[in-house]
mmCIF file of C-alpha atoms and ligand atoms in Angstrom:
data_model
loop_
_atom_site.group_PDB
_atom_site.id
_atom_site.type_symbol
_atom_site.label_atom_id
_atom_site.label_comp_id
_atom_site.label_asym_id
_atom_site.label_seq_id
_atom_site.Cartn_x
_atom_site.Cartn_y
_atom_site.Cartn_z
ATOM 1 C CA UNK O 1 119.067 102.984 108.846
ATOM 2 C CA UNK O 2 120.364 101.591 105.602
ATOM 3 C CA UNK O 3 122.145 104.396 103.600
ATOM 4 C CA UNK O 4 122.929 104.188 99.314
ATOM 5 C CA UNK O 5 125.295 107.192 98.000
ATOM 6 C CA UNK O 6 124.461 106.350 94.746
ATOM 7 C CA UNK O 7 126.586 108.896 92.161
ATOM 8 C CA UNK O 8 123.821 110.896 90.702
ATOM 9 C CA UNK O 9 120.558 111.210 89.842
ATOM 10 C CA UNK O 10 119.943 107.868 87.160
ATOM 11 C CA UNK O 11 121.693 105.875 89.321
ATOM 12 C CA UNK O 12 119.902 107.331 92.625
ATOM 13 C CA UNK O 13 116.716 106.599 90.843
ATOM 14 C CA UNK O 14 117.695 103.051 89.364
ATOM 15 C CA UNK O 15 118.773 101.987 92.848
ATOM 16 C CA UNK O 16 114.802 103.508 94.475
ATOM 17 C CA UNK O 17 113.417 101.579 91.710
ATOM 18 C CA UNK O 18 114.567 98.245 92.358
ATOM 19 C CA UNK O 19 114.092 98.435 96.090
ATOM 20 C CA UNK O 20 110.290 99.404 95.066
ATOM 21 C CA UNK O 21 110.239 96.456 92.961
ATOM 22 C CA UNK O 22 112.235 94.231 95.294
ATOM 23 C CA UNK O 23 109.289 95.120 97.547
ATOM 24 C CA UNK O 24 106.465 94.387 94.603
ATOM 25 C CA UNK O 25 108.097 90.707 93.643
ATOM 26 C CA UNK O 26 108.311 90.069 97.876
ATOM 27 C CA UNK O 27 104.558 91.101 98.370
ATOM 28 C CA UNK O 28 102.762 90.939 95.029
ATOM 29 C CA UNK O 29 99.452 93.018 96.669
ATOM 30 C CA UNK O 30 101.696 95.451 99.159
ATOM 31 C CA UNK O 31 100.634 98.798 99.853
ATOM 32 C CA UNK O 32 103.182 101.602 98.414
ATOM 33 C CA UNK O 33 103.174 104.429 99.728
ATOM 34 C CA UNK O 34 103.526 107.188 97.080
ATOM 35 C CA UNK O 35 105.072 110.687 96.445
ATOM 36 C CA UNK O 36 105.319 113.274 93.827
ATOM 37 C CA UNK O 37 107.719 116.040 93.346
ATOM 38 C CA UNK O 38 110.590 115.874 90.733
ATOM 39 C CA UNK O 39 112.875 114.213 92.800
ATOM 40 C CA UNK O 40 110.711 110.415 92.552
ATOM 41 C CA UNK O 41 110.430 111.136 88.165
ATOM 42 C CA UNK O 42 113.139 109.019 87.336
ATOM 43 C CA UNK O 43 112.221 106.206 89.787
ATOM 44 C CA UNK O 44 108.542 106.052 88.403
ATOM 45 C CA UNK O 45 110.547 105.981 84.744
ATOM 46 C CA UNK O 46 112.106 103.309 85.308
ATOM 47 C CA UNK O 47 109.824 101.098 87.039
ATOM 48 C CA UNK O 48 107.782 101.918 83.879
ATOM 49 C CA UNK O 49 110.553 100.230 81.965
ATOM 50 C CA UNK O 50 110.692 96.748 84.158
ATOM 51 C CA UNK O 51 106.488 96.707 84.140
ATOM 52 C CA UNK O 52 106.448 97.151 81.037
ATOM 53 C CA UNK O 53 108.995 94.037 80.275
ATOM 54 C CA UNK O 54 107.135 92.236 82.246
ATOM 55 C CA UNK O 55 109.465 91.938 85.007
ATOM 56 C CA UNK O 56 107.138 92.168 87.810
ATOM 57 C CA UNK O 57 102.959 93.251 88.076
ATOM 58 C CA UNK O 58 101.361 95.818 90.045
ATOM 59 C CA UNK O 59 97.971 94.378 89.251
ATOM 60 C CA UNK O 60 97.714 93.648 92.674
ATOM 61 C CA UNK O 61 99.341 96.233 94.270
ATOM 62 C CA UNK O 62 97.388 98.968 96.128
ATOM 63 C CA UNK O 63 98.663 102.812 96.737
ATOM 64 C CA UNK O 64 98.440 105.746 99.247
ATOM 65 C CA UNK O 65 99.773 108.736 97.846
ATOM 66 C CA UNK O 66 101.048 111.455 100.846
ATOM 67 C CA UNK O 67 99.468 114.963 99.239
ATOM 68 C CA UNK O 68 96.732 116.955 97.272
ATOM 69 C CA UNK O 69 96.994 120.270 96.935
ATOM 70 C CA UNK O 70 93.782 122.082 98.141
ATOM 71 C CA UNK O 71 91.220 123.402 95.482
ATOM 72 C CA UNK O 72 92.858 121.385 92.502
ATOM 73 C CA UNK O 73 91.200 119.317 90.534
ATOM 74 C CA UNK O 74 92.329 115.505 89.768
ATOM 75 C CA UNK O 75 92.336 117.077 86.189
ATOM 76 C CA UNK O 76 94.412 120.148 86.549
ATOM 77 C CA UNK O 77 97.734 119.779 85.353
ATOM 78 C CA UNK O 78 99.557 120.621 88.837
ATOM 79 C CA UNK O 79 97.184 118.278 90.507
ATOM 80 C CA UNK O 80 99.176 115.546 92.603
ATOM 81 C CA UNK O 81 96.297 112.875 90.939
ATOM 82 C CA UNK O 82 97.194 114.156 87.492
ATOM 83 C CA UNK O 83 101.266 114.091 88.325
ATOM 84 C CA UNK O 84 100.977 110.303 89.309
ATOM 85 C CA UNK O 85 98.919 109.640 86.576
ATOM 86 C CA UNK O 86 101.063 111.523 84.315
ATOM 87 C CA UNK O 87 104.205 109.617 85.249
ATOM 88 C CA UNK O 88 103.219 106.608 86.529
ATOM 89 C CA UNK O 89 99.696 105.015 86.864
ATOM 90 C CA UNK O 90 98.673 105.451 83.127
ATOM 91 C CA UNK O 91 101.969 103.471 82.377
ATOM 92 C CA UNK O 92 101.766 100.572 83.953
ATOM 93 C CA UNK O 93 99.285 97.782 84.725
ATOM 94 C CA UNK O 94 98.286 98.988 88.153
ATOM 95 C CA UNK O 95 94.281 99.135 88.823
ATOM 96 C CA UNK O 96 92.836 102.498 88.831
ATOM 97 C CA UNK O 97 90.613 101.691 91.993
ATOM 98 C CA UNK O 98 93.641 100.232 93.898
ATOM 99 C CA UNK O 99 95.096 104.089 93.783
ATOM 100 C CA UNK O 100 94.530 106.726 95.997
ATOM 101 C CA UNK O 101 95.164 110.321 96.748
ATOM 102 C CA UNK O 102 93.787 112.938 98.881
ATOM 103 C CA UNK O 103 90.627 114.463 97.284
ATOM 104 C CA UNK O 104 91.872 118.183 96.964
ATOM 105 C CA UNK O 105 88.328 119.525 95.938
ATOM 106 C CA UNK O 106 86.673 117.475 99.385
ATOM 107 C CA UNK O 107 83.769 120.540 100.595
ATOM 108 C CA UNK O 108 84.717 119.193 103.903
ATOM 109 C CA UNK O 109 88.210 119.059 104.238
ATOM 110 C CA UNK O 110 87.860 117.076 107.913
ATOM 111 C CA UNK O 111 85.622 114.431 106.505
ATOM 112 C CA UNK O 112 87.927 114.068 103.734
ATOM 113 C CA UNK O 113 91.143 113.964 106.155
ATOM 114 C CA UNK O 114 89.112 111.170 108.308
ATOM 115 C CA UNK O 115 87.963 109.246 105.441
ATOM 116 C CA UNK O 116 91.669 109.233 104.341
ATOM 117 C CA UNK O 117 93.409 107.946 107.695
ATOM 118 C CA UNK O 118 90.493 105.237 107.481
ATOM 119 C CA UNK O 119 91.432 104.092 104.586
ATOM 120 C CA UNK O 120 95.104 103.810 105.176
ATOM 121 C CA UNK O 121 94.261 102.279 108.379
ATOM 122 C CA UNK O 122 91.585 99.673 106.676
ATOM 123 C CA UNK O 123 94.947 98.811 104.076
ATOM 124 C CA UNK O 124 96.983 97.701 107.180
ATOM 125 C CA UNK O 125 99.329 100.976 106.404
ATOM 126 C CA UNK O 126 102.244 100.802 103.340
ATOM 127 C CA UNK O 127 104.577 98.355 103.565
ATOM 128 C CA UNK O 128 106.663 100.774 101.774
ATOM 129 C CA UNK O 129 105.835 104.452 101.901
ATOM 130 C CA UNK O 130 108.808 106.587 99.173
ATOM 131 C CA UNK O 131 108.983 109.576 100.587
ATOM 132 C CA UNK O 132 111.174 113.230 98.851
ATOM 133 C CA UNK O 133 112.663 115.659 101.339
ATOM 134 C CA UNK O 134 111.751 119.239 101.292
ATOM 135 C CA UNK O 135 114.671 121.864 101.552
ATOM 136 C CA UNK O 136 113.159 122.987 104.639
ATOM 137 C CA UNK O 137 112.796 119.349 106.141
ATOM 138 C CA UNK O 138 109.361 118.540 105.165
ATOM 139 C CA UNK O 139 108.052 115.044 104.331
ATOM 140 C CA UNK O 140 104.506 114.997 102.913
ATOM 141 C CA UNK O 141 103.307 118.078 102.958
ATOM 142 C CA UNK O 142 104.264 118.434 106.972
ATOM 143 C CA UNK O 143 105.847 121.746 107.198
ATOM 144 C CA UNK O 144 108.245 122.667 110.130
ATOM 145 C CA UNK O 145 105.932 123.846 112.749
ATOM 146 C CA UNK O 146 105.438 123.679 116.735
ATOM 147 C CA UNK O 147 104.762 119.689 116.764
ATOM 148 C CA UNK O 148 104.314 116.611 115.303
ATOM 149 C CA UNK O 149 101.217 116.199 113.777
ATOM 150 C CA UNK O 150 99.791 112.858 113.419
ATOM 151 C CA UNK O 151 96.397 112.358 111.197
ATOM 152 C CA UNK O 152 95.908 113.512 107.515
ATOM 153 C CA UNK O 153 95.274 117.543 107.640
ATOM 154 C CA UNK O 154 95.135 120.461 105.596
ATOM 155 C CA UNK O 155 98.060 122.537 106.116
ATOM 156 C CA UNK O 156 99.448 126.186 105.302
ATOM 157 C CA UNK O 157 102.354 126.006 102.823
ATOM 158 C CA UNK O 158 105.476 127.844 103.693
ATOM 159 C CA UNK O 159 106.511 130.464 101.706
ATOM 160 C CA UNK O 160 110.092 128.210 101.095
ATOM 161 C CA UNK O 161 107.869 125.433 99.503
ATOM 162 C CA UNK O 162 105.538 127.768 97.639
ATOM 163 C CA UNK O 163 108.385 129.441 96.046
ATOM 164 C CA UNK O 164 110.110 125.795 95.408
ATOM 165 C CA UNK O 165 106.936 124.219 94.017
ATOM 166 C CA UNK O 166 106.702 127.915 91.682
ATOM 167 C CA UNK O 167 108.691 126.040 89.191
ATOM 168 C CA UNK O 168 105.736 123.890 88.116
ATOM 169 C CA UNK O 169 102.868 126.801 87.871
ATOM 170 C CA UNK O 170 102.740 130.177 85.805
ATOM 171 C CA UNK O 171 103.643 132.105 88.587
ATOM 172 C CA UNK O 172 104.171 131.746 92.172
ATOM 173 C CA UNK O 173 100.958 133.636 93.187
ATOM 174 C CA UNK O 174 98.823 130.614 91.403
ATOM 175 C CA UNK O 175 100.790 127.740 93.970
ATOM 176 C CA UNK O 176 98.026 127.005 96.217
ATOM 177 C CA UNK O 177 98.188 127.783 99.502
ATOM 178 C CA UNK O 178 97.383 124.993 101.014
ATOM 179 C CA UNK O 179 97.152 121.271 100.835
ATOM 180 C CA UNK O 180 96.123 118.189 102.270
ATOM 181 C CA UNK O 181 98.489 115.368 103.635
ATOM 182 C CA UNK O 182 99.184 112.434 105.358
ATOM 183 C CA UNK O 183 100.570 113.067 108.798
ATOM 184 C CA UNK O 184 103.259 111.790 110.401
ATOM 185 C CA UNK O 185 101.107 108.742 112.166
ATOM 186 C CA UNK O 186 100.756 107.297 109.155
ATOM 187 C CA UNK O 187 104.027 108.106 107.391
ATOM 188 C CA UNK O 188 105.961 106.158 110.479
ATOM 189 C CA UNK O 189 102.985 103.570 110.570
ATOM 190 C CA UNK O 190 104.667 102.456 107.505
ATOM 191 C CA UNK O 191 106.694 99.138 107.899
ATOM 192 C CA UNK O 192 109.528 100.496 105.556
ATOM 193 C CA UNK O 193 110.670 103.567 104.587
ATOM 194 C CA UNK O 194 112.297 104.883 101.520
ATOM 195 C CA UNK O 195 113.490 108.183 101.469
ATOM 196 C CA UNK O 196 115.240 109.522 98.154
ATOM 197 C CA UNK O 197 117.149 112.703 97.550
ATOM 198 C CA UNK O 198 118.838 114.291 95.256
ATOM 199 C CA UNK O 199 121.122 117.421 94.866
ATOM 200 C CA UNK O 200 123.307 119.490 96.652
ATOM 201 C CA UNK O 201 119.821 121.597 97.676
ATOM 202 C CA UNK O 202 119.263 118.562 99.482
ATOM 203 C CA UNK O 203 122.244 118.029 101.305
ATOM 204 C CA UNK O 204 121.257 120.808 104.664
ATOM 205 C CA UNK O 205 117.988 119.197 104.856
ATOM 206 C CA UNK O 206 119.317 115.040 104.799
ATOM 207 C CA UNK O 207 121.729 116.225 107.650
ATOM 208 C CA UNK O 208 119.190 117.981 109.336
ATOM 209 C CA UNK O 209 117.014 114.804 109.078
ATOM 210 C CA UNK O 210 119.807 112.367 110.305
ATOM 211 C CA UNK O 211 122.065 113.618 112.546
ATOM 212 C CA UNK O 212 119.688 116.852 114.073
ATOM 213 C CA UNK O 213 118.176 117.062 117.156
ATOM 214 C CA UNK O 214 114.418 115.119 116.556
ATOM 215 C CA UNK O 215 112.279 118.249 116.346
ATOM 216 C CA UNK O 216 109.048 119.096 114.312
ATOM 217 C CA UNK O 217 110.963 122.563 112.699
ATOM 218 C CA UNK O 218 112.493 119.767 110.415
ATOM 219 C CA UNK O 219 109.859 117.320 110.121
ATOM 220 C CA UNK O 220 112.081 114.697 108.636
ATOM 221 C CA UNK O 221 114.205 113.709 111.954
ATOM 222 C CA UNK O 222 111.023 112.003 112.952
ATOM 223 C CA UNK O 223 112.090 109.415 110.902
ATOM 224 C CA UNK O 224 114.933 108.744 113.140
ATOM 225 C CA UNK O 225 112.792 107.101 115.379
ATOM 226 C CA UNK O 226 111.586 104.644 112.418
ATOM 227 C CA UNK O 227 112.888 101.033 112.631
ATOM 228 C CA UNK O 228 113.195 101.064 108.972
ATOM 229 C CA UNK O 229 114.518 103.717 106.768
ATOM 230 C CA UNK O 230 116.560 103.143 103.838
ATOM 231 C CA UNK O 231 118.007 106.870 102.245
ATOM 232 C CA UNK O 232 118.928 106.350 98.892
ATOM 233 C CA UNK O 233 121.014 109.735 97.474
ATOM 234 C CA UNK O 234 122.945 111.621 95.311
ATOM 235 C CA UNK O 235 126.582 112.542 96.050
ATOM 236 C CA UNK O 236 125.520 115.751 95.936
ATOM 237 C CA UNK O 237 122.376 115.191 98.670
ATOM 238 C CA UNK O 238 124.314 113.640 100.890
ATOM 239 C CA UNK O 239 127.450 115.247 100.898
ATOM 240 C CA UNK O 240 127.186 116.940 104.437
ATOM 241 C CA UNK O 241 125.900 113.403 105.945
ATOM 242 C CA UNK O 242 128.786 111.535 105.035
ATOM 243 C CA UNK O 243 131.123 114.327 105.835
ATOM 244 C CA UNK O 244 130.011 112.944 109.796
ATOM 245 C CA UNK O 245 132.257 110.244 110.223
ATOM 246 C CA UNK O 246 129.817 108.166 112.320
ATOM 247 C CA UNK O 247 127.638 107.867 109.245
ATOM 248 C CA UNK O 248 128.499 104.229 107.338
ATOM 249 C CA UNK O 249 127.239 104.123 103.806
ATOM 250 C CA UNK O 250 126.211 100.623 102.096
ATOM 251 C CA UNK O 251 128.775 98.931 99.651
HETATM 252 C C1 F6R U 301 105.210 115.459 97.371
HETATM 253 C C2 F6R U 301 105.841 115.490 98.663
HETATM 254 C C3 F6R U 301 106.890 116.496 98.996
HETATM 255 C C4 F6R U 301 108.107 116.399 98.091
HETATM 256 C C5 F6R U 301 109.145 117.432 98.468
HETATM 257 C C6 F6R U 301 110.357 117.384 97.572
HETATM 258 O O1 F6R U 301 104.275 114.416 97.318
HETATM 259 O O2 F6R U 301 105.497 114.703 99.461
HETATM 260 O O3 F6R U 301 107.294 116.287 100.335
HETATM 261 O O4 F6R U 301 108.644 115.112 98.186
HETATM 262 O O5 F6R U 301 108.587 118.709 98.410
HETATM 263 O O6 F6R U 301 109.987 117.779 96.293
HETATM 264 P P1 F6R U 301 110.980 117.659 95.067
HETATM 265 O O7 F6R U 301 111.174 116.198 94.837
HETATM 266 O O8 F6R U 301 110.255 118.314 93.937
HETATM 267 O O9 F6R U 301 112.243 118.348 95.446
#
């Protein structure tokens, strides 16, 4: 695992962005793998900037985001399709069809879990897949639960990330209760990860993650197992992982 203690938040999202578009320039049609959630905002902002400078295309590239929420439309305002849009997609020269997210209105939610893992699979899988922490270890929408869970499902939220994601909706009785997501197969599936964090909310969850026992009650440590991870943090986020002095952190 590569890890970046980047200072704070710009500079945490400056350093996400140019791996992203490291990754774009290497493999002009890659598959990105895509999240939403504050903590990605400033990394979409400024990848906005270089597209728009014409420092490298997504024409070609293709996306996977992780999550819907369940019973949202792609037009309501707390939709995960209307977030990417929002803050990304509509700002940059990426091709509608080439992005995808869970359909969160789907009448059958295990076709439209299926249909999703197929399509992944039929992409070959991200070559980079971003991925935000959840204070209680989730990735995705993958909450801490008895195991592992591998395809795209719809899942109960926890009361911890309804009351997190409250922020964004009138009132923390409107937060769905449930949404779809990718499952862990596909999250390690990917050929690089990228996990970004930021905050000293953060910081119980990215120790959990890395130096934890690997155990589905904080989904994150799966990624232990991963070949490829890269963290990319805030002082503040990682504070209690570099307190462990077997942790090295890149120069
Ligand atoms: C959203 C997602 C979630 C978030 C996580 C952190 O697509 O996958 O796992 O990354 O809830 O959210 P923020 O960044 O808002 O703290």
């Amino acid at each position: 695992m590569r890890i970046y203690q980047e200072a704070d938040y710009t500079a945490m999202s400056r350093r996400a962005a140019n791996l992203i578009s490291a990754e774009v320039v290497r493999k002009p049609d890659c598959v990105l793998g895509l999240a939403t959630g504050s903590t990605p905002v400033g990394t979409y902002k400024q990848l906005r900037v270089w597209n728009r400078r014409g420092d490298f295309s997504f024409k070609e590239v293709r996306s996977v985001n992780l999550d819907e929420y369940r019973g949202l439309a792609p037009t309501h305002d707390q939709s995960y399709r209307y977030f990417m849009q929002a803050n990304f997609f509509d700002h940059i020269d990426i091709r509608p069809e080439n992005t995808h997210v869970p359909d969160g209105l789907a009448a059958d939610t295990d076709v439209e879990c299926a249909r999703y893992d197929e399509l992944i699979r039929s992409l070959g899988y991200a070559d980079l897949q971003l991925l935000g922490l959840g204070r209680n270890g989730h990735i995705g929408f993958n909450e801490p639960c008895g195991r592992f869970v591998k395809e795209t499902h719809v899942v109960d939220l926890t009361q911890s990330t309804i009351d997190a994601n409250a922020r964004f909706f009138a009132s923390a009785g409107d937060v769905p209760r449930q949404a779809l997501t990718m499952g862990v197969g596909c999250i390690m599936a990917a050929r690089r990860i990228l996990l970004i964090a930021s905050g000293e909310d953060k910081a119980d969850a990215v120790y959990n993650a890395f130096c934890g026992p690997i155990d589905p009650h904080c989904p994150a440590s799966i990624l232990q197992l991963h070949n490829d991870v890269i963290l990319v943090g805030d002082k503040a986020a990682l504070s209690k992982l570099t307190a462990n002095k077997e942790v090295s952190v890149c120069k």
